[in-house]
mmCIF file with all atom_site columns, C-alpha atoms in Angstrom:
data_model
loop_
_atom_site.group_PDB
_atom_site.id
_atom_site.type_symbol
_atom_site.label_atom_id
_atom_site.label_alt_id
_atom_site.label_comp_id
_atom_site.label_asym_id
_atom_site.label_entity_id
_atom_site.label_seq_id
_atom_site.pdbx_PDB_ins_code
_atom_site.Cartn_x
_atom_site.Cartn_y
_atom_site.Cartn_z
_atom_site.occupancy
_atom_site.B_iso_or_equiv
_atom_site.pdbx_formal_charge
_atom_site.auth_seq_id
_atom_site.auth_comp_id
_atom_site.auth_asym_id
_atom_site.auth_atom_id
_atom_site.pdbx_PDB_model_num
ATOM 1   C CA . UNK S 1 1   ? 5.760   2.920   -0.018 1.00 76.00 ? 1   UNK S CA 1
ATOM 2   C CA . UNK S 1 2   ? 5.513   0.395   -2.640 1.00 83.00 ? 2   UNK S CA 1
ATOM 3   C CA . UNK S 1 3   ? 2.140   0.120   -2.921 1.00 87.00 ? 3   UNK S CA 1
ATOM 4   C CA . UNK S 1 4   ? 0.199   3.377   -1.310 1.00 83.00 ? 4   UNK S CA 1
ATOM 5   C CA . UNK S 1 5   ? -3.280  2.301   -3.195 1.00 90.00 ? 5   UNK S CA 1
ATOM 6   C CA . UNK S 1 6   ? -3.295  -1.218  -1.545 1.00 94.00 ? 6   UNK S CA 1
ATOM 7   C CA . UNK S 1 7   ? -6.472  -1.153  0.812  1.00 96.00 ? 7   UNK S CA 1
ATOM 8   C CA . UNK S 1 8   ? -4.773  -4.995  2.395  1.00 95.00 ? 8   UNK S CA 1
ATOM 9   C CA . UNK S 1 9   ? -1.545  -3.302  3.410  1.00 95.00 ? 9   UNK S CA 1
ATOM 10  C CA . UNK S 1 10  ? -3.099  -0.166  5.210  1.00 95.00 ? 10  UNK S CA 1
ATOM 11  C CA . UNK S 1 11  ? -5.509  -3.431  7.058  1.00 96.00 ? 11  UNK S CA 1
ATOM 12  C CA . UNK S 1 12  ? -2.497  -5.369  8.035  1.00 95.00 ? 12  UNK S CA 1
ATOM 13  C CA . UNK S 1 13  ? -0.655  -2.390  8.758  1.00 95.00 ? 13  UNK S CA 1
ATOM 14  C CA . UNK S 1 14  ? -3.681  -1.016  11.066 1.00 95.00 ? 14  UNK S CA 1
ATOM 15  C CA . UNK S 1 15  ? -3.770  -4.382  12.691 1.00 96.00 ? 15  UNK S CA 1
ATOM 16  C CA . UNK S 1 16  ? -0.228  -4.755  14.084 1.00 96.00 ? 16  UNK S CA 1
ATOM 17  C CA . UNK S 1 17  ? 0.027   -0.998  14.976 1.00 95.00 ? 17  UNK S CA 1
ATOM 18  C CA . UNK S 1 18  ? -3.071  -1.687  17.181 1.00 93.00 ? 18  UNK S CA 1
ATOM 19  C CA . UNK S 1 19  ? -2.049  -5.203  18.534 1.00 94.00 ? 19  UNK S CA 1
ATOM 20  C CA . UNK S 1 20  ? 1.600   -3.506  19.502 1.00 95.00 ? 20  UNK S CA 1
ATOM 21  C CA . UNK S 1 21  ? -0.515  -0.306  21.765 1.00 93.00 ? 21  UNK S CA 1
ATOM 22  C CA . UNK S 1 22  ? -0.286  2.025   18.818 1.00 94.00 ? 22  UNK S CA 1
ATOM 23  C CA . UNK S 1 23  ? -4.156  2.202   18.867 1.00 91.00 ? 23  UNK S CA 1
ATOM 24  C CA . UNK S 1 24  ? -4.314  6.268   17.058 1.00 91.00 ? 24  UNK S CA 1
ATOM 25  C CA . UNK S 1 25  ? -1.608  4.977   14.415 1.00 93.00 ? 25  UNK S CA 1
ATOM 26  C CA . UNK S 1 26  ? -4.004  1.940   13.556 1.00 94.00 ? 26  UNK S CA 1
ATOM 27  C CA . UNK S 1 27  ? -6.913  4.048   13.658 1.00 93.00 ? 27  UNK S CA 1
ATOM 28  C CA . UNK S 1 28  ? -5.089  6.287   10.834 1.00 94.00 ? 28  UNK S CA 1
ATOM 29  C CA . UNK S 1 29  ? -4.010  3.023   8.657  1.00 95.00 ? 29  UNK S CA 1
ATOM 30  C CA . UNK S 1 30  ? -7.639  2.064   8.900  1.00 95.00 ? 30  UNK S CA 1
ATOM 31  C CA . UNK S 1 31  ? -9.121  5.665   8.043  1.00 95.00 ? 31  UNK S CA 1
ATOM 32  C CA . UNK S 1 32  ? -6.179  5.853   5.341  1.00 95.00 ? 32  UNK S CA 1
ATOM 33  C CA . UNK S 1 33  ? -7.877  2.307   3.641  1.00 96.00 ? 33  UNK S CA 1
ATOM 34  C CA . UNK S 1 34  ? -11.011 3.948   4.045  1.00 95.00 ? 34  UNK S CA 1
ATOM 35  C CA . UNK S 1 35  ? -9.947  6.528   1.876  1.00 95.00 ? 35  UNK S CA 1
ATOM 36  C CA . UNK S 1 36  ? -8.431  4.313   -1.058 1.00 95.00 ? 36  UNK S CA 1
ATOM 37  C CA . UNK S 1 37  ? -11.615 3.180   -1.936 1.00 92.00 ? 37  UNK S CA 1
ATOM 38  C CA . UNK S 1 38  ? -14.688 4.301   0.223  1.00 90.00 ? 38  UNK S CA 1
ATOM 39  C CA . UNK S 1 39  ? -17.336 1.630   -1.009 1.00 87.00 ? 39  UNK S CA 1
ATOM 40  C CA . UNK S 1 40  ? -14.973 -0.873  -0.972 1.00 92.00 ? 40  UNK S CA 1
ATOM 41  C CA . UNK S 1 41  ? -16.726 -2.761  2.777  1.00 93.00 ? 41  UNK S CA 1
ATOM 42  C CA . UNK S 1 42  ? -12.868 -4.452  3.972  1.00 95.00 ? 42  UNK S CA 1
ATOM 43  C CA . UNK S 1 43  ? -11.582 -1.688  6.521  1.00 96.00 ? 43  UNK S CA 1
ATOM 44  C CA . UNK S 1 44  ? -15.033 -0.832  8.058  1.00 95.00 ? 44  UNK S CA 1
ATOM 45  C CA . UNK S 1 45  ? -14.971 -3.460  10.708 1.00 94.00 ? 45  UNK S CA 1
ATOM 46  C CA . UNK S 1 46  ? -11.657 -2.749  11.545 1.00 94.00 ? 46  UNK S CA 1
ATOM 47  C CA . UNK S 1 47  ? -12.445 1.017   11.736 1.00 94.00 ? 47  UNK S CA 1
ATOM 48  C CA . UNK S 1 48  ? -15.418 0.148   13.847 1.00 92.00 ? 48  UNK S CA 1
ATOM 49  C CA . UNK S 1 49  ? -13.187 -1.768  16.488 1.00 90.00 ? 49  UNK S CA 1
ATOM 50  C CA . UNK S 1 50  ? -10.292 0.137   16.325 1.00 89.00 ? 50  UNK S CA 1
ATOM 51  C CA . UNK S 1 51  ? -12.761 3.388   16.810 1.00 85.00 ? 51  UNK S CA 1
ATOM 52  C CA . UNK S 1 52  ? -13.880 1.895   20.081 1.00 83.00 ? 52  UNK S CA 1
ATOM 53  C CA . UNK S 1 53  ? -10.715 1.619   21.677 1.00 81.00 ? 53  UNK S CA 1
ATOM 54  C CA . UNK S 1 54  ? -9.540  5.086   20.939 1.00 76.00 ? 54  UNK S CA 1
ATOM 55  C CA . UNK S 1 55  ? -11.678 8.120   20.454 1.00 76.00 ? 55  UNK S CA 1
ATOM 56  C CA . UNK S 1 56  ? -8.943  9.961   18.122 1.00 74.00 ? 56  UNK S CA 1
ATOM 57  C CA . UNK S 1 57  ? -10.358 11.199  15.143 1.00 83.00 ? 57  UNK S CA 1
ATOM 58  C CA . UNK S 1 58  ? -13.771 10.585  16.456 1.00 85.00 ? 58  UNK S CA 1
ATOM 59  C CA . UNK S 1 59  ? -14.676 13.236  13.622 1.00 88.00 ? 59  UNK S CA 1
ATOM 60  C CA . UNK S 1 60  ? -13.552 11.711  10.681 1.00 91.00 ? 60  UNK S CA 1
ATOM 61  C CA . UNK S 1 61  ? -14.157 8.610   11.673 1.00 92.00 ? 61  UNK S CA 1
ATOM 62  C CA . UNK S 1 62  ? -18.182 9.133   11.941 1.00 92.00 ? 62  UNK S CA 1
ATOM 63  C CA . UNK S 1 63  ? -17.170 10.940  8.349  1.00 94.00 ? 63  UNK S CA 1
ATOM 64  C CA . UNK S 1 64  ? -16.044 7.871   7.109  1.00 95.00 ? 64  UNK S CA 1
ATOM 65  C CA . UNK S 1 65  ? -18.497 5.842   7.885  1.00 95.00 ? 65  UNK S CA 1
ATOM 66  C CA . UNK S 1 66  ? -21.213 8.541   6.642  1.00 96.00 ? 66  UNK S CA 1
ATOM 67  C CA . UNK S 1 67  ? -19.145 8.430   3.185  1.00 96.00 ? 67  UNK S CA 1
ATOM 68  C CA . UNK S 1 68  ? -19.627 4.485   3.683  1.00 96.00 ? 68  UNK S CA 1
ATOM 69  C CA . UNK S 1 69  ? -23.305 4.669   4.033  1.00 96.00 ? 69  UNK S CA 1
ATOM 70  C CA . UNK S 1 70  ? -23.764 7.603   1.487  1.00 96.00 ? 70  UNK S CA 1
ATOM 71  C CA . UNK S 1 71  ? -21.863 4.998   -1.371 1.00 94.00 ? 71  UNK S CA 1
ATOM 72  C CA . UNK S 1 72  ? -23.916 1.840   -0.110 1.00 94.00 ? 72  UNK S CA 1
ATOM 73  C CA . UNK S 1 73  ? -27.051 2.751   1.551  1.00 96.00 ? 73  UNK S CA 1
ATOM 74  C CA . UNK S 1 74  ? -28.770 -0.970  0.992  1.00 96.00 ? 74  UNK S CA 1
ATOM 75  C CA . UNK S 1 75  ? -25.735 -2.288  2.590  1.00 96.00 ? 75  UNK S CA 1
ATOM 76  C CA . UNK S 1 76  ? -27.051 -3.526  6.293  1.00 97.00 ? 76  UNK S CA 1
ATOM 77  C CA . UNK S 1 77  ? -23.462 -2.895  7.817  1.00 96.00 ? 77  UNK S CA 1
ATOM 78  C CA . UNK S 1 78  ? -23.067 0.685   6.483  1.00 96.00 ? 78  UNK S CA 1
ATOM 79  C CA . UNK S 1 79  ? -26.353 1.146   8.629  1.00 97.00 ? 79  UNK S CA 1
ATOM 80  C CA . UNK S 1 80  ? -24.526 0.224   11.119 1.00 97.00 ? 80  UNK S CA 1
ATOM 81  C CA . UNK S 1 81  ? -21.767 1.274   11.232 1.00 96.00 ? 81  UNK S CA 1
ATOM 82  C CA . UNK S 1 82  ? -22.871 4.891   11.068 1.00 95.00 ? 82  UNK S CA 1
ATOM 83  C CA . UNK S 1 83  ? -25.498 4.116   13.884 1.00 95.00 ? 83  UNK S CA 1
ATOM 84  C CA . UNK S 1 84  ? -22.192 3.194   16.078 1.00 93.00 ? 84  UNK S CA 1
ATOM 85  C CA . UNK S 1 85  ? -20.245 6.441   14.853 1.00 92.00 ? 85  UNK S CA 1
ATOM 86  C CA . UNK S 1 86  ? -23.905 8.120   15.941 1.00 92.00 ? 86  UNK S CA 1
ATOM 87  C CA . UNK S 1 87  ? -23.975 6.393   19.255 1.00 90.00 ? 87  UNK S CA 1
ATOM 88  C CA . UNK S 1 88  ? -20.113 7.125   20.504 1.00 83.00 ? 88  UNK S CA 1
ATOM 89  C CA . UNK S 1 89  ? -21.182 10.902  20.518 1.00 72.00 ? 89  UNK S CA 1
ATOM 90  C CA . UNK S 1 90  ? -24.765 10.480  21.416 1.00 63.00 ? 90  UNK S CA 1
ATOM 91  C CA . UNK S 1 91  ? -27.174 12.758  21.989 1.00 64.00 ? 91  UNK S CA 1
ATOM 92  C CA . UNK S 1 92  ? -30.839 12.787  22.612 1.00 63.00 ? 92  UNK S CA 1
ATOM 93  C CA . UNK S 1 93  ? -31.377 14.343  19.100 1.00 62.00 ? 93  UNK S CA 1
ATOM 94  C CA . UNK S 1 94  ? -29.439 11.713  17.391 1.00 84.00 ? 94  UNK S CA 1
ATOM 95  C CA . UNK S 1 95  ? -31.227 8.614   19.342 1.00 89.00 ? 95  UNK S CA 1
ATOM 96  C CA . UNK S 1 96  ? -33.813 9.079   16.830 1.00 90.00 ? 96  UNK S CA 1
ATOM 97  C CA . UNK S 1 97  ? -31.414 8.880   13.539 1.00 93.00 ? 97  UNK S CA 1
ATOM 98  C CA . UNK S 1 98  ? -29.590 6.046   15.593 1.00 95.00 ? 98  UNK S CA 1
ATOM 99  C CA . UNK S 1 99  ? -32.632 3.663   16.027 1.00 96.00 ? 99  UNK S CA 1
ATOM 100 C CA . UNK S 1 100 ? -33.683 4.328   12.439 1.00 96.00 ? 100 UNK S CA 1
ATOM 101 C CA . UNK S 1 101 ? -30.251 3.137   10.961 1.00 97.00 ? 101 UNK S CA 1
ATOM 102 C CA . UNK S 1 102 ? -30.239 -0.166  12.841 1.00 98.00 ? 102 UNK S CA 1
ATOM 103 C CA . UNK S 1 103 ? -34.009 -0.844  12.333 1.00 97.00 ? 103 UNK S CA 1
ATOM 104 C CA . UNK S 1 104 ? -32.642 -0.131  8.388  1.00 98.00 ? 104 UNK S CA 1
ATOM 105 C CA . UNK S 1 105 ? -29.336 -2.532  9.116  1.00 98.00 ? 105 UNK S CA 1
ATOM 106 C CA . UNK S 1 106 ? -31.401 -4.816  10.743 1.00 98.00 ? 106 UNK S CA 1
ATOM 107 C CA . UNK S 1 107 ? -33.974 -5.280  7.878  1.00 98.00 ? 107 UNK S CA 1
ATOM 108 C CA . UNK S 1 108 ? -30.777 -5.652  5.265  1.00 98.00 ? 108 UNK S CA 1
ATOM 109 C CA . UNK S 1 109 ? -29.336 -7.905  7.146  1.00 97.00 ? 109 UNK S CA 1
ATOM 110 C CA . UNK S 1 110 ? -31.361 -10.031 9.890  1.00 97.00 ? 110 UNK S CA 1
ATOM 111 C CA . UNK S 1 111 ? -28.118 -11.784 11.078 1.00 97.00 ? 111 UNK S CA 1
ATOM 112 C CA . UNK S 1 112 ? -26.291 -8.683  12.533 1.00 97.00 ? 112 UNK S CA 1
ATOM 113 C CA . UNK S 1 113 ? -26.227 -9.682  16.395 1.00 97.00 ? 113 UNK S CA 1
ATOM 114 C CA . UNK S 1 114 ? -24.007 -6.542  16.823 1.00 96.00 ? 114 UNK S CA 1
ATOM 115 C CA . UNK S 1 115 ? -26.913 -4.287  15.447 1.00 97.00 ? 115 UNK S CA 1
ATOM 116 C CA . UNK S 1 116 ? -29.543 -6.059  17.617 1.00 98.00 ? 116 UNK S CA 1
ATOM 117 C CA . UNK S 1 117 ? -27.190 -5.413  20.182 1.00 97.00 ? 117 UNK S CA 1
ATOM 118 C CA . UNK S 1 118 ? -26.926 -1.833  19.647 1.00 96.00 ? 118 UNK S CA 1
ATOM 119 C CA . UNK S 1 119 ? -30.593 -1.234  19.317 1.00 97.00 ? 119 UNK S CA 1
ATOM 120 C CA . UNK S 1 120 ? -31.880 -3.251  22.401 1.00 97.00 ? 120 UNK S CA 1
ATOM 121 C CA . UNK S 1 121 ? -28.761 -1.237  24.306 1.00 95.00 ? 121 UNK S CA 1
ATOM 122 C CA . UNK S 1 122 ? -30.441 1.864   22.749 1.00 94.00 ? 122 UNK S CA 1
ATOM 123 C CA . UNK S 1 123 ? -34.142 1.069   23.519 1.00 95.00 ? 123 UNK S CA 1
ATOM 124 C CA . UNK S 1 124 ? -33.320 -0.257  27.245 1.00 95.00 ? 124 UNK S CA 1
ATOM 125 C CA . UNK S 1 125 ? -31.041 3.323   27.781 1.00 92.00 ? 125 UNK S CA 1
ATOM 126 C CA . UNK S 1 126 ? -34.749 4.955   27.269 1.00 91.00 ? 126 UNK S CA 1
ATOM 127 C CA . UNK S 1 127 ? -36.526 2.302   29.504 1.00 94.00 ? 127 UNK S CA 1
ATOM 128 C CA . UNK S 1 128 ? -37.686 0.761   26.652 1.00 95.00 ? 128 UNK S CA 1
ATOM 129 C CA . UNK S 1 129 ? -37.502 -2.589  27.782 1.00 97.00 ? 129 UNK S CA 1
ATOM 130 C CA . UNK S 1 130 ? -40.736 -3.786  26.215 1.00 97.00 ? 130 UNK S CA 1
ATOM 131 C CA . UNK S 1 131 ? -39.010 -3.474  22.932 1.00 97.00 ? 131 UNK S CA 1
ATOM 132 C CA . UNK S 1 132 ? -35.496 -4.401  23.946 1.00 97.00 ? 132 UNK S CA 1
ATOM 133 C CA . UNK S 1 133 ? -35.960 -7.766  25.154 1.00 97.00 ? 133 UNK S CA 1
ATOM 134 C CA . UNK S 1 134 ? -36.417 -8.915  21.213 1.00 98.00 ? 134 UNK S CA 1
ATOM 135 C CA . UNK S 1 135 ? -33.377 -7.005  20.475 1.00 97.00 ? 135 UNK S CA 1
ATOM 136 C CA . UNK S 1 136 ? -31.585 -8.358  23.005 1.00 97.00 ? 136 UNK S CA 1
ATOM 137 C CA . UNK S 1 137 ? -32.914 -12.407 22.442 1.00 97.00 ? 137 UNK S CA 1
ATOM 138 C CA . UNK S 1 138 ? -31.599 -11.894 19.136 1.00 98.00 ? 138 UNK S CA 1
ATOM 139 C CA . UNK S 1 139 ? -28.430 -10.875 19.399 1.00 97.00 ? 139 UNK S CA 1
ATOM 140 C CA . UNK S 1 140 ? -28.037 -13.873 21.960 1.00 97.00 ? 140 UNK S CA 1
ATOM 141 C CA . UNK S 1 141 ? -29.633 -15.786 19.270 1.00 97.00 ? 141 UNK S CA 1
ATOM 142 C CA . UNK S 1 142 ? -27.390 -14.997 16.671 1.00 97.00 ? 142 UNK S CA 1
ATOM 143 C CA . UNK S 1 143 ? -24.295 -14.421 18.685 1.00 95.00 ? 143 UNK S CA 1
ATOM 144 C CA . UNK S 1 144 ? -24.274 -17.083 21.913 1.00 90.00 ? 144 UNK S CA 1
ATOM 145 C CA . UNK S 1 145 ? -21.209 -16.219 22.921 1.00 93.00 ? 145 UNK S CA 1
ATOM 146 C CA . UNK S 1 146 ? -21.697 -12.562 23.386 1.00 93.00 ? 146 UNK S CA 1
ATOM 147 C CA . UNK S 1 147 ? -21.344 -12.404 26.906 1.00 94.00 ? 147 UNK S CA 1
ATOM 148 C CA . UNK S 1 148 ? -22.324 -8.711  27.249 1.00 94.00 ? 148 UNK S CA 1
ATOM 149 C CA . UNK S 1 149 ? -25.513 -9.869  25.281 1.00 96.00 ? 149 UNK S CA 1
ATOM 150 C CA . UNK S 1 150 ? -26.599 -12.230 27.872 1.00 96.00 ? 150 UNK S CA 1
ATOM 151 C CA . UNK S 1 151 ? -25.742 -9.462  30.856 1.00 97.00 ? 151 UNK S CA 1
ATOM 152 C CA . UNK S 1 152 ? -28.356 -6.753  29.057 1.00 97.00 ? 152 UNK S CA 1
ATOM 153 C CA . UNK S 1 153 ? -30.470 -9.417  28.358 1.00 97.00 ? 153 UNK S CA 1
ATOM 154 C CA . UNK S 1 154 ? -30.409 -10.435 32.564 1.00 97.00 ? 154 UNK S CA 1
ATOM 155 C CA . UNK S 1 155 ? -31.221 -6.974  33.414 1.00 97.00 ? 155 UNK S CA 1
ATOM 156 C CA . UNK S 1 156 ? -34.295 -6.440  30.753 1.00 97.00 ? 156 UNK S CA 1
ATOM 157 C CA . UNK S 1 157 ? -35.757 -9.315  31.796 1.00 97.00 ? 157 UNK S CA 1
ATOM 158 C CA . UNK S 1 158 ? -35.674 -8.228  35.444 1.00 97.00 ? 158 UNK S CA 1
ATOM 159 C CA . UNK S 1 159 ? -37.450 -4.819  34.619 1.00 96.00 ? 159 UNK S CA 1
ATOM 160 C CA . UNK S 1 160 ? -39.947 -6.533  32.822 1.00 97.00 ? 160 UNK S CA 1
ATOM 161 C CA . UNK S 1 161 ? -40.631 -8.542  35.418 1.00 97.00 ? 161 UNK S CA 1
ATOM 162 C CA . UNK S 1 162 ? -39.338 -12.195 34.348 1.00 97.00 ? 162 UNK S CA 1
ATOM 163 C CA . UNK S 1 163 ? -36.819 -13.374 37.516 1.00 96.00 ? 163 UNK S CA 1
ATOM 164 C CA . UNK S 1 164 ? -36.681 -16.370 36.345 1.00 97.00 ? 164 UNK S CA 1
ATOM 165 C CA . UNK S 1 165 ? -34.958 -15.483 32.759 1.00 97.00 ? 165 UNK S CA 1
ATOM 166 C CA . UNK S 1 166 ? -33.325 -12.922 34.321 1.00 96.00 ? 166 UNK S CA 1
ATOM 167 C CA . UNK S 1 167 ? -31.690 -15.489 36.721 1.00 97.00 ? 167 UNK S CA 1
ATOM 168 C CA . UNK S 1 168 ? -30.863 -17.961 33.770 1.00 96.00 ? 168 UNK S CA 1
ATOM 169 C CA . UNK S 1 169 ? -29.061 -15.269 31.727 1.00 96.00 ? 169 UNK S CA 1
ATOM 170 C CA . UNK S 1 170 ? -27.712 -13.956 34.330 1.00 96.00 ? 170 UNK S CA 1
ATOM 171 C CA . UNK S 1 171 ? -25.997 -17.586 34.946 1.00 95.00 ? 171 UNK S CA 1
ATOM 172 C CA . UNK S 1 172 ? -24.933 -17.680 31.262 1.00 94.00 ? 172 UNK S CA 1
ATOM 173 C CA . UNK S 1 173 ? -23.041 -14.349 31.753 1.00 95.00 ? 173 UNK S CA 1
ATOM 174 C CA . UNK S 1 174 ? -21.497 -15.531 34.568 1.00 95.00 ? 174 UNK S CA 1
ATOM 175 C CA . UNK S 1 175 ? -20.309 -18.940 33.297 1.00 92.00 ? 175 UNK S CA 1
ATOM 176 C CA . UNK S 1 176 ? -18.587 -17.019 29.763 1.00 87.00 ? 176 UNK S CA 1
#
């Protein structure tokens, strides 16, 4: 009450209301910080994890991140993030609009493994897998922990006909 305007507080706020179950109420802190200040980049991520979880406000959430995008549109994550917002409510007319805005993220900003991620996951959905496997090496590259990376990355290499990488990924996912 102190301090409406203060984009931290409606973060930390957003944080604990998630970590205590209250996943909508977080959501709301985090779309609330969004609001303060649109091009101000803090909440997004939180947004974009907190939007995963729950699917409340699925609306205004892809709004936000739109509004995000609109204010920054050299900013790699905006790309991104709005790709994600795309990709939660898919459909085959948005795939297109969805691959352009991480090939755009992607060329902003080389080192988003999450973007990779979401592109190879996009390409392989269309039996791509030609053009997923890069995707999905460099998200691995850039993110070696990523477990779920390392899974995708198993089963592209398998369609494309390389058991052996498919077996050593596939080893990798198991042992994270």
């Amino acid at each position: 009450k102190l301090h409406p305007r203060s984009i931290s507080l409606r973060i930390g706020a957003g944080t604990a209301q998630c970590l205590l179950g209250k996943t909508a109420q977080g959501l709301g802190s985090f779309l609330d910080a969004t609001d303060i200040d649109p091009a101000d980049p803090r909440p997004y991520p939180f947004l974009a994890s907190a939007s995963r979880i729950s699917n409340d406000e699925s609306d205004r959430v892809q709004k936000s991140f739109k509004r995000f995008l609109d204010r920054e549109p050299d900013n790699g994550a905006a790309n991104f993030f709005y790709a994600l917002a795309l990709s939660r409510g898919s459909s085959a007319a948005d795939t297109a609009a969805i691959e352009t805005l991480l090939a755009r993220a992607i060329q902003l900003d080389p080192n988003l493994a999450n973007a990779h991620l979401l592109l190879a996951e996009t390409l392989a959905r269309h039996n791509d897998y030609e053009d997923a496997v890069p995707e999905f090496e460099a998200a691995v590259r850039l993110a070696q922990d990523m477990s779920e990376a390392h899974y995708h990355l198993a089963l592209a290499y398998k369609h494309i006909g390389r058991p052996e990488q498919a077996a050593r990924e596939m080893e990798i996912f198991r042992l994270s």
